[in-house]
Tab-separated table of C-alpha atoms and ligand atoms in Angstrom:
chain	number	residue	atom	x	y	z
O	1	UNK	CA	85.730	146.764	119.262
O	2	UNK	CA	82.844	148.571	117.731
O	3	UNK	CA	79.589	147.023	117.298
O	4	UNK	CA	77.394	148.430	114.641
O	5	UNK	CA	73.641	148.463	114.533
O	6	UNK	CA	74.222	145.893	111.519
O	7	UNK	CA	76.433	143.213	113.768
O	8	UNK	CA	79.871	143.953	111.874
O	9	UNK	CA	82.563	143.872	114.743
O	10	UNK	CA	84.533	146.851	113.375
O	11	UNK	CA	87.845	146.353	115.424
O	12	UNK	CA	90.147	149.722	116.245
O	13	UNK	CA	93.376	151.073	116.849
O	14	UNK	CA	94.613	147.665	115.227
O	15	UNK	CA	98.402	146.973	113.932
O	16	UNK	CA	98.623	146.651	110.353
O	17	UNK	CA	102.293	145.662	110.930
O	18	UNK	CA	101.321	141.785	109.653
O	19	UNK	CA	99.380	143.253	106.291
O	20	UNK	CA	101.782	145.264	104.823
O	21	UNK	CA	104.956	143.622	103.074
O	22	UNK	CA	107.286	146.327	104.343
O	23	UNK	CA	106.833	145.210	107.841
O	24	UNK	CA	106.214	148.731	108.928
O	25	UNK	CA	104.639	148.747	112.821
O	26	UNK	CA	101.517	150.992	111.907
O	27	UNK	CA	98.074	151.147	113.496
O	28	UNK	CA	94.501	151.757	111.790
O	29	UNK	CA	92.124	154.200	113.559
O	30	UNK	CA	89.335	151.622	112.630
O	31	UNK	CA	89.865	148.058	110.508
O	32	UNK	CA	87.755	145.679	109.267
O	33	UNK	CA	87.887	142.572	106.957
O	34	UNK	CA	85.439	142.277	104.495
O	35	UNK	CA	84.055	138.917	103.521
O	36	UNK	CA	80.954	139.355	101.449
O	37	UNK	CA	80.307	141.880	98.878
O	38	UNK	CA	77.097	142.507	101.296
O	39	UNK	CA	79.275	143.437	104.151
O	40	UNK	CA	81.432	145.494	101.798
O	41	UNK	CA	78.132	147.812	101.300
O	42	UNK	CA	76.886	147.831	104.610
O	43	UNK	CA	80.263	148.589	106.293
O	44	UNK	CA	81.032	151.184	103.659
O	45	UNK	CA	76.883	153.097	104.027
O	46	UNK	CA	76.969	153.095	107.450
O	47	UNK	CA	80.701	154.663	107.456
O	48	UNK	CA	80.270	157.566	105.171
O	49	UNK	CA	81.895	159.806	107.115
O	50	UNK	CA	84.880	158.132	107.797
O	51	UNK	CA	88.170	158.035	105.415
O	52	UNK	CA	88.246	154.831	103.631
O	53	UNK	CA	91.224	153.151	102.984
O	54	UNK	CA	91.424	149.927	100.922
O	55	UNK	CA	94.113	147.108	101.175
O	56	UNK	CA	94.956	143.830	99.849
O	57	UNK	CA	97.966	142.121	100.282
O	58	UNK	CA	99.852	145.729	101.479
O	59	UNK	CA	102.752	144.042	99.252
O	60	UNK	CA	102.934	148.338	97.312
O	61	UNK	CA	102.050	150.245	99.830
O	62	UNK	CA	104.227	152.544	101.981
O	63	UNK	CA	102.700	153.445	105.577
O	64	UNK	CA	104.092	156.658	106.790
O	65	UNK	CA	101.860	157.287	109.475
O	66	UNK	CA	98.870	156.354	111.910
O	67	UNK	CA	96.047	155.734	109.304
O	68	UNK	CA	92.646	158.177	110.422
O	69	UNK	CA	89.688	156.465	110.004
O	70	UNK	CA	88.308	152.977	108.009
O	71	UNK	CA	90.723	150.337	106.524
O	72	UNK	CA	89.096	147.755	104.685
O	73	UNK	CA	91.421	144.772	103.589
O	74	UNK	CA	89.334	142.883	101.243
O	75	UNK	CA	88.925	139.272	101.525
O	76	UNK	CA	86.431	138.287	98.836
O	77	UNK	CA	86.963	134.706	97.484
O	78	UNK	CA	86.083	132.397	94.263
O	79	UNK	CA	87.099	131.854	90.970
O	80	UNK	CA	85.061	130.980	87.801
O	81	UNK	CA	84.944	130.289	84.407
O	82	UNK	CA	82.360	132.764	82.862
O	83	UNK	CA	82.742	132.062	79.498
O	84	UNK	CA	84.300	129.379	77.454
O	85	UNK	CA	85.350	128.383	73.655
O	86	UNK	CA	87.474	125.603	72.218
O	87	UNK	CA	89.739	128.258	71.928
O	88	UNK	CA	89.979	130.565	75.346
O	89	UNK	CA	88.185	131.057	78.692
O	90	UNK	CA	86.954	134.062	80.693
O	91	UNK	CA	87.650	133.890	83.987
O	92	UNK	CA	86.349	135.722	87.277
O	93	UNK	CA	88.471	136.055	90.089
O	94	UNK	CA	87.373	137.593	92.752
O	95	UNK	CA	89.053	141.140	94.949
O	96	UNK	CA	90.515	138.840	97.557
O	97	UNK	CA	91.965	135.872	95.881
O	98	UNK	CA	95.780	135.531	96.196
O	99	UNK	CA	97.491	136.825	92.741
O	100	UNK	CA	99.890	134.131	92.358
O	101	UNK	CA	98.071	131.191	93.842
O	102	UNK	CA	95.485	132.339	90.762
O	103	UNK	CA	98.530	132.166	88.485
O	104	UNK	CA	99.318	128.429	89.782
O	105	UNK	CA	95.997	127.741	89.302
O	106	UNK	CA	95.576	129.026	85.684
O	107	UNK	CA	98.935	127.379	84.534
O	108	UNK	CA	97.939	123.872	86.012
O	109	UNK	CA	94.595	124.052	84.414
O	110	UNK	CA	96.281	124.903	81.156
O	111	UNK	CA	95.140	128.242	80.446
O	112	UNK	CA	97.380	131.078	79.095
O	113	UNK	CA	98.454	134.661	79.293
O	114	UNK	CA	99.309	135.220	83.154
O	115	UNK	CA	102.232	132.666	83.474
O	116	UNK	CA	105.181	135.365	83.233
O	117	UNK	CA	103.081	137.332	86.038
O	118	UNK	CA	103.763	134.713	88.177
O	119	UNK	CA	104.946	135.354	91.776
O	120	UNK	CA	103.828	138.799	91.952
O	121	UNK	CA	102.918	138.978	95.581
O	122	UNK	CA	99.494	140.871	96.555
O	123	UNK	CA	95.901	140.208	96.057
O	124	UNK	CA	94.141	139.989	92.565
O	125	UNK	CA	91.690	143.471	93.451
O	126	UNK	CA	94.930	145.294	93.452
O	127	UNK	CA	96.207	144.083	90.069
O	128	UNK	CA	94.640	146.598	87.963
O	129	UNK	CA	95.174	149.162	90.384
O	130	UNK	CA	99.024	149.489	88.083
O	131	UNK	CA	98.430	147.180	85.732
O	132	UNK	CA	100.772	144.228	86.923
O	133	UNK	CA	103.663	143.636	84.396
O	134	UNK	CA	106.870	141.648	84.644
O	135	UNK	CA	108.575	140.051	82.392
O	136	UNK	CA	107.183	141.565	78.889
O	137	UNK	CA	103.109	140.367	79.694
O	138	UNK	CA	101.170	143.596	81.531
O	139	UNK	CA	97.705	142.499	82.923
O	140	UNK	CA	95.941	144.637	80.500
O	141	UNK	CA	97.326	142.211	77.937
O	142	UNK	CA	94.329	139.754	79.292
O	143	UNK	CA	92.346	142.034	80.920
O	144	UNK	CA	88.493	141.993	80.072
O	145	UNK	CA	86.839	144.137	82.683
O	146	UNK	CA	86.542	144.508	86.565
O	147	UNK	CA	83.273	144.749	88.383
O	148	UNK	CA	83.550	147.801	91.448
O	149	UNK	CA	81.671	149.168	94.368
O	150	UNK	CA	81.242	153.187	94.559
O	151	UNK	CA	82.663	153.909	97.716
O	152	UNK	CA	80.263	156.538	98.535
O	153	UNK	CA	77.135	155.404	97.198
O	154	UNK	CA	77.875	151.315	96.992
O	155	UNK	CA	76.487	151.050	93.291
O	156	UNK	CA	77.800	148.558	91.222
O	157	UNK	CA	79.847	149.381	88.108
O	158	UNK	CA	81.768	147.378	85.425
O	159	UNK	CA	84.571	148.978	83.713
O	160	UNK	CA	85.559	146.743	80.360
O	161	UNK	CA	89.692	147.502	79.784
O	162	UNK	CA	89.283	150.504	77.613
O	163	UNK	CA	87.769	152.237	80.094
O	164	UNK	CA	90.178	151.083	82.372
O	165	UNK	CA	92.998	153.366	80.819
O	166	UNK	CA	95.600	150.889	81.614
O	167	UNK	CA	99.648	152.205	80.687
O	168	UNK	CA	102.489	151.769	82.504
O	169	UNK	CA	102.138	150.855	85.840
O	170	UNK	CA	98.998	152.671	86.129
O	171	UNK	CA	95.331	152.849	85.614
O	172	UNK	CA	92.464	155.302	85.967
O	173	UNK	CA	92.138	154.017	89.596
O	174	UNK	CA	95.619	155.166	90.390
O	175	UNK	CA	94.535	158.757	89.367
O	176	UNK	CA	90.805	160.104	87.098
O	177	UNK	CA	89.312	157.446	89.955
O	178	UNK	CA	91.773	157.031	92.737
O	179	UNK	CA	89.775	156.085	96.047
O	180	UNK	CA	86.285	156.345	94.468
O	181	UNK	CA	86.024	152.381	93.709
O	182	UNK	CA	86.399	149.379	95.778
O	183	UNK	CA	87.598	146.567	93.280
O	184	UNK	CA	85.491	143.341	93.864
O	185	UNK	CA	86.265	141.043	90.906
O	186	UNK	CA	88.283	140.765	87.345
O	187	UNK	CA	87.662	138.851	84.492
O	188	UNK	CA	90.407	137.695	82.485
O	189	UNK	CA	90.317	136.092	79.071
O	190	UNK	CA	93.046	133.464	78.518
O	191	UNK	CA	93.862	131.097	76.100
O	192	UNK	CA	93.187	127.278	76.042
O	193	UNK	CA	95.430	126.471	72.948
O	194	UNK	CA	97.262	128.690	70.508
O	195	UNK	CA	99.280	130.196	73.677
O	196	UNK	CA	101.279	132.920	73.379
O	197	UNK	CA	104.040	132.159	74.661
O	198	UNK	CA	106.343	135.335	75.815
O	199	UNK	CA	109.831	134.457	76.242
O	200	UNK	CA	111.191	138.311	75.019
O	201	UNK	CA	113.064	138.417	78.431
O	202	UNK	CA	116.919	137.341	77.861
O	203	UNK	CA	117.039	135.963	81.441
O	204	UNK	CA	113.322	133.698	80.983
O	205	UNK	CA	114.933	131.998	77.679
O	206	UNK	CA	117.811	131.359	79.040
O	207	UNK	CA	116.766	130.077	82.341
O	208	UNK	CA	114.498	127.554	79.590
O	209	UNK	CA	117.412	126.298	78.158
O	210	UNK	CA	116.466	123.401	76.438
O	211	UNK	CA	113.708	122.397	78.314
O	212	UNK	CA	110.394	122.643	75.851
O	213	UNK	CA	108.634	126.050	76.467
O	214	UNK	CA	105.326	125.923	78.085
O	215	UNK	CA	103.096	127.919	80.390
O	216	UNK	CA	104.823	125.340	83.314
O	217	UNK	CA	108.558	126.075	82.208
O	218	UNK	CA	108.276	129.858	81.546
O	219	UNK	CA	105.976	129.982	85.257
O	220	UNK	CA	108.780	128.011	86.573
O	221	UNK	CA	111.531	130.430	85.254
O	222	UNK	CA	110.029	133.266	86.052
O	223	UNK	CA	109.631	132.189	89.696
O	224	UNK	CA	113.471	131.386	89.982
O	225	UNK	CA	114.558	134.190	88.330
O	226	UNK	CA	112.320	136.754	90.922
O	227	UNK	CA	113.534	134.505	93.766
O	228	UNK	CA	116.766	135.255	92.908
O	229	UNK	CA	117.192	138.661	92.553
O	230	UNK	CA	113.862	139.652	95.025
O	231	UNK	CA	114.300	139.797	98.654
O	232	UNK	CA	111.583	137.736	100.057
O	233	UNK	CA	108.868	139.675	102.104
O	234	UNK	CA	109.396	136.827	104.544
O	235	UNK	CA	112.351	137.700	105.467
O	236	UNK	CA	113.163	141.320	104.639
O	237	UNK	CA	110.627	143.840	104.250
O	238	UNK	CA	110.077	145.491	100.935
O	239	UNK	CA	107.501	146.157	98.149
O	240	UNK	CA	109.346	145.355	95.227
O	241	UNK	CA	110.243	148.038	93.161
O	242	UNK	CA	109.748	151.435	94.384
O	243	UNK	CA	110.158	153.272	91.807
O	244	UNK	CA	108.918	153.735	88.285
O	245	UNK	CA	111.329	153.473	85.264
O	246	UNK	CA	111.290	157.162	84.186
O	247	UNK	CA	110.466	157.727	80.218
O	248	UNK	CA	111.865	160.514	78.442
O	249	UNK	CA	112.010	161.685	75.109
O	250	UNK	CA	114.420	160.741	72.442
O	251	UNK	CA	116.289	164.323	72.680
O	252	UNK	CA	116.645	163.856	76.357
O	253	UNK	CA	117.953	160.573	75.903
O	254	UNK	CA	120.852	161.312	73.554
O	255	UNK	CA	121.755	163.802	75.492
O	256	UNK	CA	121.988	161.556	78.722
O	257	UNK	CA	123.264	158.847	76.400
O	258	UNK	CA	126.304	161.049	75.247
O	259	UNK	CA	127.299	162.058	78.922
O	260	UNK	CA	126.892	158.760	80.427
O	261	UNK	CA	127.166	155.985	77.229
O	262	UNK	CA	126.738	152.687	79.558
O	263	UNK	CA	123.377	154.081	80.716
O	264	UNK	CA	120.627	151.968	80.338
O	265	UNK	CA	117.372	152.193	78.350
O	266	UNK	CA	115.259	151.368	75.847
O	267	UNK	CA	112.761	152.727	72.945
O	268	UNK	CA	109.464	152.180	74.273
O	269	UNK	CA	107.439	154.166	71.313
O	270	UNK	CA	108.023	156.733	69.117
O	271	UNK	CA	110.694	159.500	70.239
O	272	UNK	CA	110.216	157.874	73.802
O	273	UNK	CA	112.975	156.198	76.026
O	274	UNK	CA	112.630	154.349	79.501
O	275	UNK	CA	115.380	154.298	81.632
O	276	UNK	CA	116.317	151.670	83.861
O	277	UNK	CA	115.825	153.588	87.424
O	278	UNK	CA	117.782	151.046	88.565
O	279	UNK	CA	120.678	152.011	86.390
O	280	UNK	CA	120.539	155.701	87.434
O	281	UNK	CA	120.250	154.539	91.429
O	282	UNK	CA	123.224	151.962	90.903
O	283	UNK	CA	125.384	154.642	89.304
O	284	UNK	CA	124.773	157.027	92.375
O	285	UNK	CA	126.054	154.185	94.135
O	286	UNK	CA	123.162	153.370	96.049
O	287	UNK	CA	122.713	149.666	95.533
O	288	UNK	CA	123.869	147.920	98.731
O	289	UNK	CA	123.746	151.115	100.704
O	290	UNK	CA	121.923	151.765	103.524
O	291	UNK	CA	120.728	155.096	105.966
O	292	UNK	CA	119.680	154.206	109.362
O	293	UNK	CA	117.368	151.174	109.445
O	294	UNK	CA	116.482	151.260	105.799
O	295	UNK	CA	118.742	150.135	102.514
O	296	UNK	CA	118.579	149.691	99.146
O	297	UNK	CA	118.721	146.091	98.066
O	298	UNK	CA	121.817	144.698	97.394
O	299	UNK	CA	121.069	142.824	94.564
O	300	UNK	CA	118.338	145.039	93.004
O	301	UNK	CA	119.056	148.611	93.320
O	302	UNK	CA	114.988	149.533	92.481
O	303	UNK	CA	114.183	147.910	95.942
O	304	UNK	CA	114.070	149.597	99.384
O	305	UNK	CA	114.461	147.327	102.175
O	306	UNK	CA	113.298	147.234	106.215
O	307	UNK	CA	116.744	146.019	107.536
O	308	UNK	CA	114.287	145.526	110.850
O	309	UNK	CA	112.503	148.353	112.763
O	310	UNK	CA	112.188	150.665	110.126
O	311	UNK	CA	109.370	153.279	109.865
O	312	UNK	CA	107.756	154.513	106.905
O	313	UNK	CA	109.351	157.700	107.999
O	314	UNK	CA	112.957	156.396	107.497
O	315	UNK	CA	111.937	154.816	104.065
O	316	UNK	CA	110.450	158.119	102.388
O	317	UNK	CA	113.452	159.784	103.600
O	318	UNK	CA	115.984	157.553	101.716
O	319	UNK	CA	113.400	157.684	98.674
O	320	UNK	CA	113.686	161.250	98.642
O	321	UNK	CA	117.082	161.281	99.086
O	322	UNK	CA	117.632	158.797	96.112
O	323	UNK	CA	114.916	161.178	93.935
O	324	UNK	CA	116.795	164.081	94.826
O	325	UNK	CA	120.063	162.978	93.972
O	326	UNK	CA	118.464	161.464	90.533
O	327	UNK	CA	117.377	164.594	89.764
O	328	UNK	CA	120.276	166.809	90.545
O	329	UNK	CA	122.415	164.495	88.314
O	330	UNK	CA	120.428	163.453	85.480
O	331	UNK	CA	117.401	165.974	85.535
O	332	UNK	CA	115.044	162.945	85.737
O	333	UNK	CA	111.967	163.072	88.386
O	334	UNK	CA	111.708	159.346	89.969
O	335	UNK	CA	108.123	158.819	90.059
O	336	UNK	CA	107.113	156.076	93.494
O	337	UNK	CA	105.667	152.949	92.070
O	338	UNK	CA	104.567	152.386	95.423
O	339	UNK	CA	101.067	154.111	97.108
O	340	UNK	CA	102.786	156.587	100.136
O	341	UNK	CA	99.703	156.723	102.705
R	401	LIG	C1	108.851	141.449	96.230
R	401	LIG	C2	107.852	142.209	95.397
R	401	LIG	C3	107.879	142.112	94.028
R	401	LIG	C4	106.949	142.790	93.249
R	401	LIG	N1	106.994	142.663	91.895
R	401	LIG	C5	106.101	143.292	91.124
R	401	LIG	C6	106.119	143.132	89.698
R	401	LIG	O1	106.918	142.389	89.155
R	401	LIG	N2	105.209	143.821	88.971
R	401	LIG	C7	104.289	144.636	89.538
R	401	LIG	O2	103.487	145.223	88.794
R	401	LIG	N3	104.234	144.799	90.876
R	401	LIG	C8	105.106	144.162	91.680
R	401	LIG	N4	105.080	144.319	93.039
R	401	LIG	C9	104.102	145.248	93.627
R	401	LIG	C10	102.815	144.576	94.132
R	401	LIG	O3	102.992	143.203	94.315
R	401	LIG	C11	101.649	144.795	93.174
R	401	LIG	O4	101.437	146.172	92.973
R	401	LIG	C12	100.345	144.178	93.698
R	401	LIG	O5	99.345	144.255	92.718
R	401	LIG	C13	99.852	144.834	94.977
R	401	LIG	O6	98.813	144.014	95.502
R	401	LIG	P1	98.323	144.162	96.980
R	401	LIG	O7	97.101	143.333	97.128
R	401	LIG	O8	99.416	143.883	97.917
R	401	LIG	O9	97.919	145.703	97.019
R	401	LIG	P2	98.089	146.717	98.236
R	401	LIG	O10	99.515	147.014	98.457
R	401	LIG	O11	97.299	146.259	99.405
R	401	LIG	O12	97.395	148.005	97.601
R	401	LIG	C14	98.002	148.693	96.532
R	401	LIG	C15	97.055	149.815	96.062
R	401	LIG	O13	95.870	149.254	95.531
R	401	LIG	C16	94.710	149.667	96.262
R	401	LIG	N5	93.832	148.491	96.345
R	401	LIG	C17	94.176	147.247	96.769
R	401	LIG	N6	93.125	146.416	96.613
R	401	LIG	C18	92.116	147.142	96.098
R	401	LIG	C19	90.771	146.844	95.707
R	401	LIG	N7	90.244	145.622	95.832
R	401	LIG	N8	90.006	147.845	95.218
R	401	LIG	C20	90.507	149.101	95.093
R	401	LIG	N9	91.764	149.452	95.443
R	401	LIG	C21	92.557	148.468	95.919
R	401	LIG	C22	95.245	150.150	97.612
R	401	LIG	O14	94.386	151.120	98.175
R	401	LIG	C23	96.590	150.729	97.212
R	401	LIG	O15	96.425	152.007	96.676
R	401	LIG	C24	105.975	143.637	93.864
R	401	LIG	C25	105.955	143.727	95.263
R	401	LIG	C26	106.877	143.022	96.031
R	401	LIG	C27	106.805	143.113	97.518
């Protein structure tokens, strides 16, 4: 344990196995969880020199190796309404607040616009890191702004969701800014009436059936439908889905389309296509296979599993293997959802 001339006990050479959702046995050179946005500054000024590595809930991100230097998991708590309208709400929730227990919270209280997110497992700094979508809703849909620390001079900065430059499973922080910010709190503006209710999702409608559609029934689908065909991180390690769906252009896509006419996609904008990565991995016969201690899920071909004892090693080898075999068939790069440290 190091003791700093400012009293934070910064522990080392400490096993990350129980904070990442993969259940990979990994150690940090030095760790530290950080409480208070004062001890975020302090730890982060008086370890300048040090790699900095941020982590929430570990629930996307792949360890491969020993981590050099500083992890911070951020545990920074509270949730407010900022703002409020007969109409909607803004709310703050802070970095370390859990993402679904926020969801539960925001459907009981009646507000909109997050219910179809619900269940996604990690903490709420990490949700704009990709812009957290499921089931048709993308967090940018309700996204107002996130307030950050510089990680090398701890100033403050708020970026409104413009600025954010949100798409597909990304966001500036996943590359323009990636590891210059520590996120310590979103705002979120959801509705109070007038909801907008997103059922677009075959499987959310019909799990509905006739019951009357409300943020409670569609939160309630969503969550049986994901613990159905998602392994639980209880149980079986994984990160969800490790790959992106690839998106190709509409030339590309006939083409594909003509040699293989069951694959699956859809038009996502003008003259652009995304695949179902879980088609192309299913068709290589992946789904249900596995290499060593490591498999792809049996019911969800997009998800890598730890079938127990796994390293990250063993993982990023089947990934590879998968990406190469994508490639060499279809001429499609598989990009990782997941962060590979
Ligand atoms: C079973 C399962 C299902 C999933 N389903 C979905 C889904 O439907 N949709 C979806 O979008 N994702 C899904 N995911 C992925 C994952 O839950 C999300 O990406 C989530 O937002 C990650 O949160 P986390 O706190 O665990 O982040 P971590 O894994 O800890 O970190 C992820 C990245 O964000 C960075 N980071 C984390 N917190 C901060 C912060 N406060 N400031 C700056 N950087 C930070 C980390 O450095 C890392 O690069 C799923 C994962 C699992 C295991």
């Amino acid at each position: 344990m190091l003791n700093r001339g400012s009293g934070l006990e910064i522990k080392n050479n400490y096993s990350l196995e129980k904070l990442n959702t993969f259940g990979l046995d990994v150690a940090s050179e030095f760790f530290y969880i950080v409480k208070s946005l004062r001890e975020l500054k302090i730890v982060l000024r008086e370890n300048k020199t040090k790699k900095i590595t941020i982590i929430g809930g570990g629930s996307n991100i792949l360890f491969t190796k020993f981590l050099d230097g500083l992890c911070l998991k951020i545990d920074l708590k509270g949730i407010d309404v900022v703002e409020e309208n007969k109409n909607n709400v803004v709310v703050k929730v802070m970095a370390g607040e859990n993402w679904h227990d926020f969801v539960k919270w925001s459907v009981n209280k009646g507000f909109g616009g997050v219910e179809n997110l619900s269940l996604i497992p990690g903490l709420v700094g990490a949700a704009p890191i990709q812009n957290i979508g499921a089931y048709g809703v993308e967090l940018k849909d309700v996204f107002v702004s996130c307030e950050t620390v510089n990680i090398k001079d701890q100033t403050e900065k708020e970026f409104d969701e413009k600025r954010c430059l949100f798409g597909y499973r990304t966001s500036r922080f996943k590359t323009i800014d990636k590891n210059i910010y520590v996120i310590i709190s979103i705002k979120l503006r959801l509705t109070k009436k007038k909801h907008k209710y997103n059922i677009s999702y075959g499987s959310v409608k019909e799990e509905i059936g006739n019951r009357k559609i409300n943020l409670k029934s569609i939160s309630k689908a969503v969550i049986k439908i994901r613990k159905s065909k998602l392994p639980d991180t209880n149980f079986i390690g994984n990160c969800g889905s490790f790959f992106k769906n690839p998106v190709i252009n509409e030339k590309k896509y006939f083409e594909l389309k003509n040699m293989y006419p069951s694959i699956s996609a859809f038009k996502v904008e003008k003259n652009q296509y995304k695949v179902s990565a879980a088609w192309l991995i299913e068709y290589l016969k992946y789904k249900g296979k596995s290499i060593g201690n490591v498999g792809v899920y049996k019911n969800q071909a997009l998800v890598l599993v730890n079938l127990g004892g796994a390293t990250g090693k063993e993982v990023l080898y089947l990934a590879d293997k998968i990406t190469s075999e994508v490639y060499s068939t279809f001429q499609i790069s598989l990009q990782p959802e997941v962060e590979i440290l």
